[in-house]
Amino acid sequence: MQPIQLDDWNFMWINGEQVRLPESTDVINPATGQAVGQVPRGGEEITRRAIDAASQAFPAWSKLTPMQRAGYLHDWADRVLADRENLALLLSVEQGKPLDEARGEIEGVAVFIRWNAEEGKRATGEIIPAVRPDQRLLVFRQAVGVVGLITPANFPAAILATKAAPALAAGCTFVLKPAEQTPMIAIALMQHLMETNLPAGVANLVTGDADAIGRTLSADPRVRKISFTGSTEVGKILMRQAADNVKRLTLELGGNAPVIVFPDADLDKAVDAIMANKFENCGQVCNGINRIYVHADIHQELVAKLADKIRQLKVSSGTEPGCQIGAMIDSNYLAKVEALVSDAVGKGAKLITGGSRLTGGSYGGGYFYQPTLLDGVTPEMELTKKEIFGPVAPVQSFTDEAEVLRQSNNTSYGLAGYVFTRDTARIFRMIDGMEVGNLAINGTSLAYPQAPFGGVKESGIGRVGGRQGLEEYLELKYVALTHE
Ligand code: NAP
């Protein structure tokens, strides 16, 4: 197996080959603000070449048996695991997350690939009882075709796997476009996929001009589907573009997750779970908690416990031992968090701890923000309405269950929600009432390969994970067969 290098990822994968271009873009280490590598700057022409390759490879790949395709996928997972330390380092350096989190993400990639390798074997059809004795009504499940996969910068390895693995298991071929901040981990994961001797053209990767690549994938009728994970804003652009040739879409978009802590909750358990969710990946998580509603009776206690834990978090370069909070992905994310905190404080929020970026010394030119706790947050503040996507925990107080449910649903997003209570009747009222695609009760862990993760409202269409995640890459073909 080729060991992963940090220095040369300046190529794309087209038709099984490394393709270099004259123009490239720097990849920045967010912990230093310095370039750590370069990737090619492609656009329309190279994307068309990638679609050509994927479309030529599709007939043969889709005709392999699911067992044969699973063989490639398990081989890929083995290679990823064998190289996990290098891959985790590359991910941490390029994206900013702590090395431990990066290692967990790479291990998750392998788990996701394996789960889909096996689920592909269960893409069974149906025989429906017919109304005539000379007929059989059959339902087949067939691969959608060539798919475009567009991934974001926050979990660039895991989200690649959540798309590439079911696509390959179902028999689709793909053209992948990673985020500009985190392309190298995608190119590296693809290298391991190529080492399985995957047939040329089955998996292709392009980097560069997002708008040009997105338009080319959308406009080409050979691309039968786009699976996108990223902001709601870009999701809407792709949805409009896809309308022109009625392309299938899976959209995993932004969130504004509420957590509601009722007075009967196990408070210590709630605090630990909120900390684990809110500060994972420096708060840059789609299902990350964006609003904390706590009952007035336990409000002060919860704020004190959170403040105590937040003050102890170690912020450093992701590769430094003991790092708990790394750098933010880029300066734009950081500027957005600064603006949201400043708006909240200006409108009367109380800053309990944190509240500014970290500079100087070991923070150098990196994009670091202090883990922050705000109390007295109100619905008028921008961070209540928008996705914070940073290490900021905003607390609001409530007294009435119906009113807090109304407030928690008062957003165009509907990705995730969290509730802490021991009252069974209330649990069911929350399950019925919360407008989210994913709900965790008395915990904050949600995303697993076997579960259908996805959003409602403007948080998306379709699901990732579970048998439903594989279905996203399969079309139904119904056949009415008349015989003698
Ligand atoms: P983003 O800015 O929307 O970018 C996501 C991807 O879309 C990148 O590869 C980006 O390329 C590409 N892109 C940008 N403009 C495009 C266009 N016009 N046509 C086609 N592609 C285009 O999102 P991000 O900042 O990387 O990720 C954060 C967002 O993703 C948050 O809103 C988060 O909640 C969401 N997210 C959702 C889930 C979920 O499961 N629901 C999971 C993770 C993240 P460039 O980087 O080259 O611009």
Short mmCIF file of C-alpha atoms and ligand atoms in Angstrom, two decimals:
data_model
loop_
_atom_site.label_atom_id
_atom_site.label_comp_id
_atom_site.label_asym_id
_atom_site.label_seq_id
_atom_site.Cartn_x
_atom_site.Cartn_y
_atom_site.Cartn_z
CA MET A 1 0.00 0.00 0.00
CA GLN A 2 1.20 3.51 -0.87
CA PRO A 3 1.76 5.57 2.32
CA ILE A 4 -0.12 8.87 2.33
CA GLN A 5 2.11 11.94 1.93
CA LEU A 6 1.16 15.39 3.17
CA ASP A 7 2.82 17.27 0.35
CA ASP A 8 1.61 16.24 -3.11
CA TRP A 9 -2.11 15.99 -3.72
CA ASN A 10 -2.08 18.28 -6.72
CA PHE A 11 -4.09 16.00 -8.99
CA MET A 12 -7.62 14.82 -9.67
CA TRP A 13 -8.82 11.28 -10.36
CA ILE A 14 -10.33 10.84 -13.82
CA ASN A 15 -10.90 7.45 -15.43
CA GLY A 16 -8.57 5.75 -12.95
CA GLU A 17 -5.69 8.14 -13.58
CA GLN A 18 -4.11 11.08 -11.82
CA VAL A 19 -4.76 14.22 -13.84
CA ARG A 20 -2.79 17.41 -13.24
CA LEU A 21 -3.76 20.87 -14.52
CA PRO A 22 -1.67 24.00 -15.16
CA GLU A 23 -3.67 26.04 -12.60
CA SER A 24 -3.92 25.13 -8.93
CA THR A 25 -5.31 26.48 -5.64
CA ASP A 26 -3.58 26.55 -2.25
CA VAL A 27 -4.98 24.45 0.58
CA ILE A 28 -4.61 26.28 3.90
CA ASN A 29 -3.87 24.79 7.32
CA PRO A 30 -6.43 26.68 9.43
CA ALA A 31 -4.23 26.34 12.52
CA THR A 32 -1.47 28.43 10.93
CA GLY A 33 -3.06 30.27 8.00
CA GLN A 34 -0.24 28.80 5.85
CA ALA A 35 -0.56 26.74 2.67
CA VAL A 36 -0.01 23.00 3.22
CA GLY A 37 -0.62 21.85 -0.32
CA GLN A 38 -2.21 22.59 -3.64
CA VAL A 39 -4.94 21.03 -5.73
CA PRO A 40 -5.85 21.59 -9.40
CA ARG A 41 -8.27 24.32 -10.35
CA GLY A 42 -10.63 22.63 -12.77
CA GLY A 43 -13.95 23.65 -14.23
CA GLU A 44 -16.37 22.71 -16.97
CA GLU A 45 -14.04 20.86 -19.34
CA ILE A 46 -12.48 18.52 -16.80
CA THR A 47 -15.89 17.84 -15.22
CA ARG A 48 -17.20 16.79 -18.63
CA ARG A 49 -14.24 14.42 -18.99
CA ALA A 50 -15.05 12.94 -15.60
CA ILE A 51 -18.71 12.48 -16.60
CA ASP A 52 -17.58 10.79 -19.86
CA ALA A 53 -15.50 8.34 -17.82
CA ALA A 54 -18.24 7.66 -15.27
CA SER A 55 -20.81 7.12 -17.97
CA GLN A 56 -18.61 4.71 -19.93
CA ALA A 57 -17.90 2.73 -16.76
CA PHE A 58 -21.55 2.53 -15.65
CA PRO A 59 -22.89 -0.41 -17.72
CA ALA A 60 -20.20 -2.86 -16.62
CA TRP A 61 -20.11 -1.69 -12.99
CA SER A 62 -23.89 -1.85 -12.58
CA LYS A 63 -23.90 -5.39 -14.00
CA LEU A 64 -21.46 -6.74 -11.40
CA THR A 65 -23.13 -8.67 -8.61
CA PRO A 66 -23.54 -6.88 -5.26
CA MET A 67 -21.07 -9.45 -3.84
CA GLN A 68 -18.45 -8.42 -6.37
CA ARG A 69 -18.99 -4.75 -5.61
CA ALA A 70 -18.86 -5.49 -1.87
CA GLY A 71 -15.43 -7.06 -2.45
CA TYR A 72 -14.05 -3.75 -3.71
CA LEU A 73 -15.70 -1.86 -0.86
CA HIS A 74 -14.32 -4.11 1.89
CA ASP A 75 -10.87 -3.88 0.30
CA TRP A 76 -11.22 -0.08 0.34
CA ALA A 77 -12.23 -0.11 4.03
CA ASP A 78 -9.23 -2.35 4.88
CA ARG A 79 -6.85 0.07 3.16
CA VAL A 80 -8.37 3.10 4.86
CA LEU A 81 -8.03 1.46 8.28
CA ALA A 82 -4.47 0.32 7.63
CA ASP A 83 -3.54 3.92 6.79
CA ARG A 84 -5.67 5.58 9.47
CA GLU A 85 -2.84 7.46 11.19
CA ASN A 86 -1.65 9.19 8.01
CA LEU A 87 -5.19 9.93 6.90
CA ALA A 88 -6.11 11.34 10.32
CA LEU A 89 -3.07 13.60 10.26
CA LEU A 90 -3.90 14.85 6.77
CA LEU A 91 -7.50 15.49 7.83
CA SER A 92 -6.50 17.34 10.98
CA VAL A 93 -3.92 19.52 9.22
CA GLU A 94 -6.24 20.44 6.36
CA GLN A 95 -9.47 20.85 8.33
CA GLY A 96 -8.34 21.92 11.81
CA LYS A 97 -10.04 19.27 13.96
CA PRO A 98 -8.25 17.55 16.88
CA LEU A 99 -6.27 14.50 15.82
CA ASP A 100 -8.41 12.24 18.04
CA GLU A 101 -11.58 13.42 16.31
CA ALA A 102 -9.89 12.99 12.92
CA ARG A 103 -8.94 9.42 13.84
CA GLY A 104 -12.55 8.72 14.85
CA GLU A 105 -13.79 10.15 11.57
CA ILE A 106 -11.44 7.93 9.53
CA GLU A 107 -12.52 4.86 11.49
CA GLY A 108 -16.12 5.89 10.83
CA VAL A 109 -15.35 5.99 7.10
CA ALA A 110 -14.42 2.31 7.18
CA VAL A 111 -17.51 1.39 9.20
CA PHE A 112 -19.74 3.25 6.75
CA ILE A 113 -18.14 1.62 3.72
CA ARG A 114 -18.53 -1.87 5.21
CA TRP A 115 -22.14 -1.34 6.23
CA ASN A 116 -23.08 -0.27 2.70
CA ALA A 117 -21.08 -3.10 1.14
CA GLU A 118 -23.33 -5.50 3.03
CA GLU A 119 -26.57 -3.55 2.54
CA GLY A 120 -25.99 -3.56 -1.22
CA LYS A 121 -26.53 -7.33 -1.07
CA ARG A 122 -30.04 -6.76 0.28
CA ALA A 123 -31.35 -4.48 -2.49
CA THR A 124 -34.11 -6.95 -3.18
CA GLY A 125 -37.09 -6.55 -5.51
CA GLU A 126 -40.73 -7.51 -5.03
CA ILE A 127 -43.37 -9.73 -6.63
CA ILE A 128 -46.84 -8.24 -6.30
CA PRO A 129 -49.91 -10.52 -6.49
CA ALA A 130 -51.48 -9.92 -9.91
CA VAL A 131 -55.20 -9.60 -10.74
CA ARG A 132 -54.95 -11.81 -13.85
CA PRO A 133 -53.73 -15.42 -13.85
CA ASP A 134 -51.54 -14.82 -16.92
CA GLN A 135 -49.61 -11.95 -15.35
CA ARG A 136 -46.75 -11.43 -12.93
CA LEU A 137 -46.15 -7.97 -11.45
CA LEU A 138 -42.48 -7.54 -10.67
CA VAL A 139 -40.52 -4.68 -9.06
CA PHE A 140 -36.79 -4.43 -9.70
CA ARG A 141 -34.32 -2.13 -8.01
CA GLN A 142 -31.72 -0.78 -10.40
CA ALA A 143 -28.78 1.60 -10.01
CA VAL A 144 -29.70 5.22 -10.73
CA GLY A 145 -26.74 5.76 -13.09
CA VAL A 146 -23.94 8.32 -12.97
CA VAL A 147 -24.20 10.44 -9.82
CA GLY A 148 -22.61 13.75 -8.86
CA LEU A 149 -21.44 13.88 -5.24
CA ILE A 150 -20.69 17.27 -3.66
CA THR A 151 -19.27 17.32 -0.14
CA PRO A 152 -18.69 19.99 2.55
CA ALA A 153 -15.64 20.94 4.60
CA ASN A 154 -16.75 19.97 8.11
CA PHE A 155 -16.64 16.15 7.84
CA PRO A 156 -14.84 15.79 4.52
CA ALA A 157 -13.93 12.12 4.99
CA ALA A 158 -17.09 10.83 6.67
CA ILE A 159 -19.47 12.57 4.27
CA LEU A 160 -17.50 11.33 1.27
CA ALA A 161 -18.05 7.80 2.59
CA THR A 162 -21.76 8.37 3.24
CA LYS A 163 -22.17 9.12 -0.47
CA ALA A 164 -19.51 7.09 -2.29
CA ALA A 165 -20.17 3.83 -0.39
CA PRO A 166 -23.94 3.53 -1.06
CA ALA A 167 -23.46 4.82 -4.63
CA LEU A 168 -20.88 2.12 -5.39
CA ALA A 169 -22.81 -0.58 -3.52
CA ALA A 170 -25.95 0.20 -5.52
CA GLY A 171 -24.05 -0.01 -8.82
CA CYS A 172 -23.73 3.71 -9.60
CA THR A 173 -20.57 5.39 -10.87
CA PHE A 174 -19.71 8.89 -9.67
CA VAL A 175 -18.03 12.24 -10.09
CA LEU A 176 -17.10 13.68 -6.70
CA LYS A 177 -16.37 17.33 -5.90
CA PRO A 178 -14.93 17.99 -2.42
CA ALA A 179 -14.99 21.38 -0.65
CA GLU A 180 -12.19 23.79 -1.53
CA GLN A 181 -10.90 23.91 2.06
CA THR A 182 -10.59 20.11 2.37
CA PRO A 183 -9.86 18.47 -0.99
CA MET A 184 -6.69 16.56 -0.03
CA ILE A 185 -8.32 14.04 2.31
CA ALA A 186 -10.79 13.25 -0.50
CA ILE A 187 -7.98 12.73 -3.02
CA ALA A 188 -6.17 10.51 -0.50
CA LEU A 189 -9.27 8.39 0.22
CA MET A 190 -9.77 8.02 -3.52
CA GLN A 191 -6.18 6.82 -3.84
CA HIS A 192 -6.99 3.90 -1.55
CA LEU A 193 -10.12 3.21 -3.56
CA MET A 194 -8.03 3.10 -6.76
CA GLU A 195 -5.61 0.66 -5.10
CA THR A 196 -8.45 -1.89 -4.98
CA ASN A 197 -8.14 -2.08 -8.80
CA LEU A 198 -11.55 -0.55 -9.17
CA PRO A 199 -12.44 -0.49 -12.87
CA ALA A 200 -11.39 2.77 -14.52
CA GLY A 201 -14.02 5.51 -14.54
CA VAL A 202 -16.19 4.10 -11.75
CA ALA A 203 -14.98 6.76 -9.29
CA ASN A 204 -13.80 10.19 -10.41
CA LEU A 205 -12.88 13.31 -8.47
CA VAL A 206 -12.67 16.92 -9.67
CA THR A 207 -11.53 20.01 -7.78
CA GLY A 208 -11.82 23.69 -8.60
CA ASP A 209 -14.52 26.18 -9.54
CA ALA A 210 -17.61 25.07 -7.59
CA ASP A 211 -20.06 27.01 -9.69
CA ALA A 212 -18.71 25.66 -13.00
CA ILE A 213 -18.49 22.09 -11.71
CA GLY A 214 -21.99 22.27 -10.20
CA ARG A 215 -23.49 23.70 -13.40
CA THR A 216 -21.81 21.06 -15.57
CA LEU A 217 -23.01 18.22 -13.36
CA SER A 218 -26.51 19.71 -13.25
CA ALA A 219 -26.80 20.38 -16.98
CA ASP A 220 -25.52 17.01 -18.22
CA PRO A 221 -28.42 14.59 -18.70
CA ARG A 222 -26.07 11.62 -18.24
CA VAL A 223 -25.76 12.57 -14.57
CA ARG A 224 -28.99 11.12 -13.20
CA LYS A 225 -28.68 12.38 -9.67
CA ILE A 226 -26.83 14.83 -7.46
CA SER A 227 -26.19 14.09 -3.82
CA PHE A 228 -25.18 17.26 -2.04
CA THR A 229 -24.23 17.99 1.55
CA GLY A 230 -23.64 21.62 2.47
CA SER A 231 -25.43 24.88 3.09
CA THR A 232 -29.13 25.41 2.40
CA GLU A 233 -28.16 28.34 0.17
CA VAL A 234 -26.12 26.16 -2.22
CA GLY A 235 -28.68 23.35 -1.96
CA LYS A 236 -31.32 25.72 -3.35
CA ILE A 237 -29.03 26.66 -6.28
CA LEU A 238 -28.55 22.98 -7.13
CA MET A 239 -32.27 22.30 -6.80
CA ARG A 240 -33.05 25.06 -9.31
CA GLN A 241 -30.37 23.79 -11.70
CA ALA A 242 -31.51 20.19 -11.37
CA ALA A 243 -35.06 21.15 -12.37
CA ASP A 244 -34.01 21.65 -16.00
CA ASN A 245 -33.59 17.92 -16.59
CA VAL A 246 -35.60 16.65 -13.60
CA LYS A 247 -32.53 15.24 -11.96
CA ARG A 248 -32.91 13.30 -8.73
CA LEU A 249 -31.54 14.99 -5.63
CA THR A 250 -30.44 14.12 -2.15
CA LEU A 251 -29.89 17.32 -0.17
CA GLU A 252 -28.34 17.25 3.30
CA LEU A 253 -28.43 20.92 4.29
CA GLY A 254 -27.95 23.29 7.20
CA GLY A 255 -29.47 23.07 10.66
CA ASN A 256 -30.47 25.15 13.68
CA ALA A 257 -30.84 22.42 16.29
CA PRO A 258 -32.63 23.15 19.57
CA VAL A 259 -32.03 21.28 22.80
CA ILE A 260 -34.76 21.48 25.45
CA VAL A 261 -33.81 20.63 29.01
CA PHE A 262 -36.84 20.01 31.26
CA PRO A 263 -36.64 20.26 35.06
CA ASP A 264 -37.00 16.49 35.55
CA ALA A 265 -33.90 15.76 33.41
CA ASP A 266 -30.72 14.17 34.71
CA LEU A 267 -28.82 17.45 34.65
CA ASP A 268 -25.27 16.07 34.71
CA LYS A 269 -26.06 13.70 31.88
CA ALA A 270 -27.59 16.58 29.92
CA VAL A 271 -24.57 18.81 30.48
CA ASP A 272 -22.12 16.11 29.34
CA ALA A 273 -24.20 15.37 26.25
CA ILE A 274 -24.58 19.06 25.37
CA MET A 275 -20.81 19.57 25.74
CA ALA A 276 -20.02 16.55 23.53
CA ASN A 277 -22.35 17.76 20.79
CA LYS A 278 -21.80 21.52 20.97
CA PHE A 279 -18.01 21.48 20.93
CA GLU A 280 -17.33 18.58 18.58
CA ASN A 281 -15.43 19.76 15.50
CA CYS A 282 -15.27 23.28 17.01
CA GLY A 283 -19.05 23.52 16.73
CA GLN A 284 -18.97 23.05 12.96
CA VAL A 285 -21.54 20.27 12.87
CA CYS A 286 -24.79 20.34 10.88
CA ASN A 287 -26.74 18.75 13.73
CA GLY A 288 -24.79 20.76 16.31
CA ILE A 289 -26.82 22.42 19.05
CA ASN A 290 -27.64 26.01 18.04
CA ARG A 291 -30.18 26.93 20.74
CA ILE A 292 -30.27 25.75 24.36
CA TYR A 293 -33.68 26.09 26.05
CA VAL A 294 -33.51 25.33 29.76
CA HIS A 295 -36.39 25.39 32.25
CA ALA A 296 -36.23 28.37 34.64
CA ASP A 297 -36.06 26.07 37.71
CA ILE A 298 -32.71 24.59 36.64
CA HIS A 299 -31.44 27.46 34.52
CA GLN A 300 -28.77 28.81 36.89
CA GLU A 301 -27.49 25.34 37.74
CA LEU A 302 -27.17 24.34 34.08
CA VAL A 303 -25.37 27.56 33.14
CA ALA A 304 -22.92 27.16 36.04
CA LYS A 305 -22.15 23.53 35.10
CA LEU A 306 -21.69 24.39 31.42
CA ALA A 307 -19.48 27.39 32.23
CA ASP A 308 -17.26 25.25 34.44
CA LYS A 309 -16.72 22.67 31.68
CA ILE A 310 -16.33 25.20 28.87
CA ARG A 311 -13.59 27.10 30.73
CA GLN A 312 -11.56 23.87 30.92
CA LEU A 313 -11.56 23.14 27.18
CA LYS A 314 -8.11 23.17 25.62
CA VAL A 315 -7.91 25.13 22.37
CA SER A 316 -4.89 24.48 20.15
CA SER A 317 -3.69 23.26 16.80
CA GLY A 318 -5.47 19.96 16.13
CA THR A 319 -2.19 18.08 16.01
CA GLU A 320 -1.06 19.21 19.49
CA PRO A 321 -1.47 16.49 22.15
CA GLY A 322 -4.56 16.99 24.30
CA CYS A 323 -6.27 19.35 21.86
CA GLN A 324 -10.04 19.48 22.42
CA ILE A 325 -10.97 22.45 20.22
CA GLY A 326 -9.04 23.02 17.01
CA ALA A 327 -9.03 25.94 14.59
CA MET A 328 -12.16 26.86 12.65
CA ILE A 329 -12.20 25.71 9.03
CA ASP A 330 -11.54 29.13 7.55
CA SER A 331 -11.57 32.86 8.21
CA ASN A 332 -15.13 33.27 6.83
CA TYR A 333 -16.59 30.87 9.38
CA LEU A 334 -14.65 32.69 12.11
CA ALA A 335 -15.86 36.13 10.96
CA LYS A 336 -19.47 34.87 10.94
CA VAL A 337 -19.18 33.62 14.53
CA GLU A 338 -17.63 36.93 15.64
CA ALA A 339 -20.50 38.87 14.02
CA LEU A 340 -23.19 36.64 15.59
CA VAL A 341 -21.71 36.92 19.09
CA SER A 342 -21.31 40.66 18.74
CA ASP A 343 -24.94 41.00 17.58
CA ALA A 344 -26.16 38.93 20.56
CA VAL A 345 -24.12 40.86 23.11
CA GLY A 346 -25.25 44.14 21.51
CA LYS A 347 -28.88 43.01 21.98
CA GLY A 348 -28.36 42.19 25.65
CA ALA A 349 -27.00 38.62 25.85
CA LYS A 350 -24.74 38.03 28.85
CA LEU A 351 -21.28 36.75 28.06
CA ILE A 352 -20.48 34.10 30.67
CA THR A 353 -17.17 32.95 29.19
CA GLY A 354 -15.22 33.29 25.92
CA GLY A 355 -16.49 35.73 23.32
CA SER A 356 -13.47 36.53 21.17
CA ARG A 357 -10.97 35.09 18.73
CA LEU A 358 -7.60 33.85 19.95
CA THR A 359 -4.47 35.40 18.47
CA GLY A 360 -0.75 35.61 19.15
CA GLY A 361 1.66 33.02 20.51
CA SER A 362 0.86 29.50 19.41
CA TYR A 363 -2.40 30.72 17.83
CA GLY A 364 -0.32 32.72 15.33
CA GLY A 365 -2.17 33.29 12.06
CA GLY A 366 -4.70 30.52 12.74
CA TYR A 367 -8.48 30.81 12.89
CA PHE A 368 -9.14 30.16 16.57
CA TYR A 369 -12.22 31.19 18.56
CA GLN A 370 -12.73 30.85 22.31
CA PRO A 371 -15.33 28.32 23.44
CA THR A 372 -18.15 30.65 24.41
CA LEU A 373 -21.21 30.59 26.66
CA LEU A 374 -23.97 33.21 26.31
CA ASP A 375 -26.94 33.51 28.66
CA GLY A 376 -30.11 35.56 28.38
CA VAL A 377 -30.37 34.90 24.65
CA THR A 378 -33.65 35.97 22.97
CA PRO A 379 -35.41 35.09 19.67
CA GLU A 380 -34.51 38.52 18.22
CA MET A 381 -30.80 37.71 18.22
CA GLU A 382 -29.35 36.61 14.88
CA LEU A 383 -27.68 33.51 16.35
CA THR A 384 -31.12 32.18 17.27
CA LYS A 385 -32.22 32.43 13.63
CA LYS A 386 -29.02 31.45 11.82
CA GLU A 387 -26.68 28.48 11.92
CA ILE A 388 -23.80 29.53 14.22
CA PHE A 389 -21.45 26.78 13.07
CA GLY A 390 -18.91 27.58 15.76
CA PRO A 391 -18.03 26.93 19.44
CA VAL A 392 -20.76 29.14 20.92
CA ALA A 393 -23.43 27.85 23.31
CA PRO A 394 -26.43 30.25 23.62
CA VAL A 395 -28.82 29.69 26.54
CA GLN A 396 -32.45 30.80 26.82
CA SER A 397 -34.87 30.17 29.68
CA PHE A 398 -38.46 28.87 29.47
CA THR A 399 -41.33 27.95 31.77
CA ASP A 400 -44.07 26.54 29.51
CA GLU A 401 -43.78 23.31 27.49
CA ALA A 402 -46.13 24.37 24.68
CA GLU A 403 -44.36 27.70 24.30
CA VAL A 404 -40.84 26.18 24.19
CA LEU A 405 -42.01 23.67 21.59
CA ARG A 406 -43.41 26.53 19.50
CA GLN A 407 -40.13 28.45 19.81
CA SER A 408 -37.98 25.44 19.01
CA ASN A 409 -39.98 24.94 15.77
CA ASN A 410 -39.85 28.63 14.86
CA THR A 411 -37.17 28.20 12.18
CA SER A 412 -37.03 27.30 8.51
CA TYR A 413 -34.55 24.52 9.40
CA GLY A 414 -35.53 21.04 10.58
CA LEU A 415 -32.45 18.88 10.84
CA ALA A 416 -32.01 17.78 14.44
CA GLY A 417 -33.42 18.32 17.91
CA TYR A 418 -32.61 17.14 21.42
CA VAL A 419 -34.78 16.73 24.51
CA PHE A 420 -33.83 15.88 28.08
CA THR A 421 -36.68 14.63 30.29
CA ARG A 422 -37.68 11.50 32.20
CA ASP A 423 -41.43 12.00 31.63
CA THR A 424 -42.69 9.38 29.18
CA ALA A 425 -45.83 11.26 28.18
CA ARG A 426 -43.74 14.36 27.49
CA ILE A 427 -41.29 12.33 25.42
CA PHE A 428 -44.14 11.33 23.13
CA ARG A 429 -45.45 14.91 22.95
CA MET A 430 -41.96 15.98 21.83
CA ILE A 431 -41.68 13.14 19.28
CA ASP A 432 -45.03 14.23 17.85
CA GLY A 433 -44.36 17.96 17.98
CA MET A 434 -40.75 18.63 17.07
CA GLU A 435 -40.30 19.54 13.39
CA VAL A 436 -37.00 17.75 12.78
CA GLY A 437 -35.74 14.80 10.78
CA ASN A 438 -33.56 13.51 13.63
CA LEU A 439 -34.44 13.63 17.32
CA ALA A 440 -32.33 12.41 20.23
CA ILE A 441 -33.88 12.00 23.67
CA ASN A 442 -31.70 12.03 26.78
CA GLY A 443 -28.58 12.06 24.60
CA THR A 444 -27.09 13.86 21.62
CA SER A 445 -25.59 11.07 19.47
CA LEU A 446 -27.52 10.61 16.25
CA ALA A 447 -25.48 9.73 13.18
CA TYR A 448 -24.94 5.99 12.63
CA PRO A 449 -24.48 3.98 9.40
CA GLN A 450 -27.61 1.92 10.07
CA ALA A 451 -29.94 4.88 10.78
CA PRO A 452 -31.68 7.20 8.25
CA PHE A 453 -30.24 10.65 8.97
CA GLY A 454 -31.70 13.66 7.15
CA GLY A 455 -33.63 16.87 7.41
CA VAL A 456 -37.15 18.21 7.00
CA LYS A 457 -38.17 21.77 5.99
CA GLU A 458 -35.16 23.64 4.53
CA SER A 459 -32.68 21.15 6.02
CA GLY A 460 -32.98 18.83 3.09
CA ILE A 461 -34.49 16.03 1.07
CA GLY A 462 -33.64 12.36 1.36
CA ARG A 463 -31.66 10.35 3.87
CA VAL A 464 -28.10 9.24 4.50
CA GLY A 465 -27.54 5.91 6.22
CA GLY A 466 -29.80 2.96 6.80
CA ARG A 467 -31.50 1.03 4.04
CA GLN A 468 -33.09 4.38 3.12
CA GLY A 469 -29.62 5.80 2.37
CA LEU A 470 -28.99 3.03 -0.17
CA GLU A 471 -32.44 3.58 -1.74
CA GLU A 472 -31.28 7.08 -2.69
CA TYR A 473 -29.04 5.42 -5.33
CA LEU A 474 -31.63 2.94 -6.61
CA GLU A 475 -34.53 3.39 -9.03
CA LEU A 476 -37.61 1.19 -9.03
CA LYS A 477 -38.52 -0.53 -12.28
CA TYR A 478 -41.99 -2.07 -12.31
CA VAL A 479 -42.65 -4.77 -14.88
CA ALA A 480 -46.08 -6.20 -15.76
CA LEU A 481 -45.22 -9.53 -17.38
CA THR A 482 -47.94 -11.32 -19.33
CA HIS A 483 -47.25 -14.96 -20.08
CA GLU A 484 -49.04 -17.99 -21.51
P1 NAP B 1 -21.11 24.99 1.32
O1 NAP B 1 -20.45 26.31 1.31
O2 NAP B 1 -22.54 24.94 0.91
O3 NAP B 1 -20.23 24.04 0.40
C1 NAP B 1 -20.53 22.68 0.27
C2 NAP B 1 -20.02 22.19 -1.07
O4 NAP B 1 -20.76 22.84 -2.11
C3 NAP B 1 -18.55 22.52 -1.33
O5 NAP B 1 -17.97 21.45 -2.03
C4 NAP B 1 -18.66 23.75 -2.20
O6 NAP B 1 -17.54 23.96 -3.03
C5 NAP B 1 -19.85 23.38 -3.05
N1 NAP B 1 -20.47 24.52 -3.73
C6 NAP B 1 -20.45 25.82 -3.40
N2 NAP B 1 -21.14 26.55 -4.32
C7 NAP B 1 -21.58 25.67 -5.24
C8 NAP B 1 -22.34 25.79 -6.45
N3 NAP B 1 -22.80 26.97 -6.88
N4 NAP B 1 -22.59 24.67 -7.17
C9 NAP B 1 -22.15 23.47 -6.75
N5 NAP B 1 -21.42 23.30 -5.62
C10 NAP B 1 -21.15 24.38 -4.88
O7 NAP B 1 -21.05 24.30 2.75
P2 NAP B 1 -19.82 24.15 3.74
O8 NAP B 1 -19.55 25.49 4.31
O9 NAP B 1 -18.70 23.39 3.14
O10 NAP B 1 -20.46 23.21 4.85
C11 NAP B 1 -21.22 23.71 5.88
C12 NAP B 1 -22.71 23.54 5.65
O11 NAP B 1 -23.00 22.18 5.36
C13 NAP B 1 -23.49 23.87 6.89
O12 NAP B 1 -24.66 24.57 6.54
C14 NAP B 1 -23.84 22.50 7.46
O13 NAP B 1 -24.97 22.48 8.28
C15 NAP B 1 -24.05 21.73 6.21
N6 NAP B 1 -23.93 20.29 6.46
C16 NAP B 1 -25.06 19.53 6.46
C17 NAP B 1 -24.99 18.18 6.77
C18 NAP B 1 -26.22 17.32 6.80
O14 NAP B 1 -26.09 16.11 6.91
N7 NAP B 1 -27.41 17.89 6.73
C19 NAP B 1 -23.75 17.61 7.05
C20 NAP B 1 -22.61 18.42 7.04
C21 NAP B 1 -22.71 19.75 6.74
P3 NAP B 1 -16.38 25.03 -2.64
O15 NAP B 1 -15.93 24.63 -1.30
O16 NAP B 1 -15.38 24.81 -3.71
O17 NAP B 1 -17.05 26.38 -2.67
#
